[in-house]
Amino acid sequence: MGQQSAAHLGDLLRAASPAASSQHQELAAEILRCCGRVIDALSATAAATSGRKRKAAAAAEYHQDAAAAAGGGTSWSPPPGPPLKRRARGAEATKEVTSGTTVDGFIWRKYGQKDINGHKHPRLYYRCAHKDQGCNATRRVQQTQDQPAAYEIAYYGEHTCKGAATAWQQLGAAPAVVDFGSKSWGSADTNRGSPPSMSQGGWSPSASSEVGYEALHEWHDTAAPDPVMEFLDGCFGWESVLQDRFDFGGLLHDIATFQ
DNA sequence: GTCATTTGACCTTC
DNA sequence: GAAGGTCAAATGAC
């Protein structure tokens, strides 16, 4: 999507000023190159992960088949049939290691806790609070041993609930710039104004991304609207994503979240 | 009274 | 049989 948007930007710049300087052209080309590098890196990461276990490889194979059947899309759903009582060890997951358990925009409900062999701290199990909507997303939180302030979080399944999507829409902004650092933790009726699940550590957006976005908006609100500005309006969020959180684990999760 | 969390039991996988 | 993941009754907070 970023690649297409960058190409679109190049077209708009050419249309806006046919005699545009080579600097503009070079900038658009650079954006396209960046997108290409990101996609290559993500593809390599996915391939490495899927090759670790037979089951993961099988899941990747299913993924590819499903994507092909869907016309090249990248999202997929688990195979049909009754849900497994228990997921296989080493099943596909999106993992990230964070300081704190992070607020990721979803409301999680704890459903279990288990002492794990070789781990000093118990493993915590969460599922999406919108399970009643058929959302089967779960996450597993494990406090690391060597770094007590760090948590290894594994996400399983996709969010199919409406809650997450509508939250973005209601805030009227690109997902990347939603202010999770504020007091608005999900819906008030389900969460009574408290953070979703564990809150130690937490996460708040960097000042640069939040202030930067507002400043850019203020700047461009004063300018005359034109196609280029409309395009940029929809893309400011991407800038803060890449600038603030450019680690592949987090990026993979961001992508899954945005989908 | 309602809802989220806790925790022991049960189920599945290895 | 051990270990990990989930269920569901009990418990506590609001």
PDB file of N, CA and C (backbone and C1' of nucleotides) in Angstrom, chain A residues 85 89 111 114 117 123 125 127 140, chain C residues 2-8 13-14:
ATOM      1  N   LYS A  85      -8.644 -27.539  20.806  1.00  0.00           N
ATOM      2  CA  LYS A  85      -8.725 -27.295  22.238  1.00  0.00           C
ATOM      3  C   LYS A  85      -7.465 -26.601  22.718  1.00  0.00           C
ATOM      4  N   ARG A  89       2.387 -26.625  20.061  1.00  0.00           N
ATOM      5  CA  ARG A  89       3.576 -25.882  20.474  1.00  0.00           C
ATOM      6  C   ARG A  89       4.298 -25.375  19.255  1.00  0.00           C
ATOM      7  N   TYR A 111      -7.360 -15.016  30.802  1.00  0.00           N
ATOM      8  CA  TYR A 111      -8.131 -16.236  31.023  1.00  0.00           C
ATOM      9  C   TYR A 111      -7.302 -17.335  31.651  1.00  0.00           C
ATOM     10  N   LYS A 114       0.000 -19.625  34.132  1.00  0.00           N
ATOM     11  CA  LYS A 114       0.627 -20.926  34.314  1.00  0.00           C
ATOM     12  C   LYS A 114       2.096 -20.752  34.651  1.00  0.00           C
ATOM     13  N   ASN A 117       7.994 -24.361  33.160  1.00  0.00           N
ATOM     14  CA  ASN A 117       9.290 -24.940  33.490  1.00  0.00           C
ATOM     15  C   ASN A 117      10.438 -24.070  32.990  1.00  0.00           C
ATOM     16  N   ARG A 123       3.488 -17.575  33.147  1.00  0.00           N
ATOM     17  CA  ARG A 123       3.077 -17.122  31.819  1.00  0.00           C
ATOM     18  C   ARG A 123       1.599 -16.745  31.898  1.00  0.00           C
ATOM     19  N   TYR A 125      -2.041 -15.640  30.059  1.00  0.00           N
ATOM     20  CA  TYR A 125      -2.791 -15.869  28.824  1.00  0.00           C
ATOM     21  C   TYR A 125      -3.948 -14.881  28.721  1.00  0.00           C
ATOM     22  N   ARG A 127      -7.095 -13.274  25.988  1.00  0.00           N
ATOM     23  CA  ARG A 127      -7.820 -13.352  24.722  1.00  0.00           C
ATOM     24  C   ARG A 127      -8.538 -12.035  24.505  1.00  0.00           C
ATOM     25  N   ARG A 140       0.010 -14.193  24.567  1.00  0.00           N
ATOM     26  CA  ARG A 140       0.687 -14.869  25.656  1.00  0.00           C
ATOM     27  C   ARG A 140       1.805 -13.965  26.140  1.00  0.00           C
TER      28      ARG A 140
ATOM     29  P    DA C   2       5.229 -37.595  35.247  1.00  0.00           P
ATOM     30  O5'  DA C   2       5.783 -36.327  34.446  1.00  0.00           O
ATOM     31  C5'  DA C   2       6.912 -36.490  33.605  1.00  0.00           C
ATOM     32  C4'  DA C   2       7.065 -35.286  32.684  1.00  0.00           C
ATOM     33  C3'  DA C   2       6.797 -33.932  33.355  1.00  0.00           C
ATOM     34  O3'  DA C   2       7.745 -32.989  32.883  1.00  0.00           O
ATOM     35  C1'  DA C   2       5.294 -34.244  31.542  1.00  0.00           C
ATOM     36  P    DA C   3       7.768 -31.575  33.552  1.00  0.00           P
ATOM     37  O5'  DA C   3       7.097 -30.681  32.414  1.00  0.00           O
ATOM     38  C5'  DA C   3       7.559 -30.824  31.077  1.00  0.00           C
ATOM     39  C4'  DA C   3       6.698 -29.992  30.154  1.00  0.00           C
ATOM     40  C3'  DA C   3       6.318 -28.604  30.703  1.00  0.00           C
ATOM     41  O3'  DA C   3       6.575 -27.641  29.701  1.00  0.00           O
ATOM     42  C1'  DA C   3       4.379 -29.796  30.025  1.00  0.00           C
ATOM     43  P    DG C   4       6.372 -26.130  30.026  1.00  0.00           P
ATOM     44  O5'  DG C   4       5.103 -25.778  29.126  1.00  0.00           O
ATOM     45  C5'  DG C   4       5.146 -26.137  27.753  1.00  0.00           C
ATOM     46  C4'  DG C   4       3.777 -25.963  27.119  1.00  0.00           C
ATOM     47  C3'  DG C   4       3.139 -24.587  27.334  1.00  0.00           C
ATOM     48  O3'  DG C   4       2.535 -24.205  26.104  1.00  0.00           O
ATOM     49  C1'  DG C   4       1.687 -26.269  28.095  1.00  0.00           C
ATOM     50  P    DG C   5       1.934 -22.760  25.939  1.00  0.00           P
ATOM     51  O5'  DG C   5       0.356 -23.056  25.922  1.00  0.00           O
ATOM     52  C5'  DG C   5      -0.174 -23.824  24.850  1.00  0.00           C
ATOM     53  C4'  DG C   5      -1.667 -23.968  24.989  1.00  0.00           C
ATOM     54  C3'  DG C   5      -2.430 -22.661  25.233  1.00  0.00           C
ATOM     55  O3'  DG C   5      -3.580 -22.669  24.392  1.00  0.00           O
ATOM     56  C1'  DG C   5      -2.937 -24.228  26.944  1.00  0.00           C
ATOM     57  P    DT C   6      -4.629 -21.460  24.410  1.00  0.00           P
ATOM     58  O5'  DT C   6      -5.841 -22.056  25.262  1.00  0.00           O
ATOM     59  C5'  DT C   6      -6.473 -23.242  24.800  1.00  0.00           C
ATOM     60  C4'  DT C   6      -7.558 -23.667  25.753  1.00  0.00           C
ATOM     61  C3'  DT C   6      -8.608 -22.592  26.091  1.00  0.00           C
ATOM     62  O3'  DT C   6      -9.884 -23.132  25.796  1.00  0.00           O
ATOM     63  C1'  DT C   6      -7.791 -23.619  28.064  1.00  0.00           C
ATOM     64  P    DC C   7     -11.186 -22.264  26.024  1.00  0.00           P
ATOM     65  O5'  DC C   7     -11.825 -22.973  27.310  1.00  0.00           O
ATOM     66  C5'  DC C   7     -11.868 -24.398  27.340  1.00  0.00           C
ATOM     67  C4'  DC C   7     -12.458 -24.863  28.651  1.00  0.00           C
ATOM     68  C3'  DC C   7     -13.683 -24.078  29.121  1.00  0.00           C
ATOM     69  O3'  DC C   7     -14.647 -25.000  29.591  1.00  0.00           O
ATOM     70  C1'  DC C   7     -12.000 -24.028  30.795  1.00  0.00           C
ATOM     71  P    DA C   8     -16.186 -24.594  29.685  1.00  0.00           P
ATOM     72  O5'  DA C   8     -16.353 -24.319  31.258  1.00  0.00           O
ATOM     73  C5'  DA C   8     -15.912 -25.324  32.166  1.00  0.00           C
ATOM     74  C4'  DA C   8     -15.902 -24.754  33.580  1.00  0.00           C
ATOM     75  C3'  DA C   8     -17.044 -23.787  33.903  1.00  0.00           C
ATOM     76  O3'  DA C   8     -17.427 -23.971  35.256  1.00  0.00           O
ATOM     77  C1'  DA C   8     -15.007 -22.726  34.298  1.00  0.00           C
ATOM     78  P    DA C  13     -10.710  -7.280  46.657  1.00  0.00           P
ATOM     79  O5'  DA C  13     -11.178  -6.302  45.480  1.00  0.00           O
ATOM     80  C5'  DA C  13     -10.598  -6.446  44.193  1.00  0.00           C
ATOM     81  C4'  DA C  13     -11.307  -5.561  43.188  1.00  0.00           C
ATOM     82  C3'  DA C  13     -11.691  -4.174  43.729  1.00  0.00           C
ATOM     83  O3'  DA C  13     -11.454  -3.211  42.710  1.00  0.00           O
ATOM     84  C1'  DA C  13     -13.638  -5.327  43.008  1.00  0.00           C
ATOM     85  P    DC C  14     -11.491  -1.664  43.113  1.00  0.00           P
ATOM     86  O5'  DC C  14     -12.850  -1.159  42.454  1.00  0.00           O
ATOM     87  C5'  DC C  14     -13.077  -1.433  41.063  1.00  0.00           C
ATOM     88  C4'  DC C  14     -14.545  -1.224  40.762  1.00  0.00           C
ATOM     89  C3'  DC C  14     -15.132   0.059  41.344  1.00  0.00           C
ATOM     90  O3'  DC C  14     -15.588   0.894  40.295  1.00  0.00           O
ATOM     91  C1'  DC C  14     -16.564  -1.806  41.687  1.00  0.00           C
TER      92       DC C  14
END
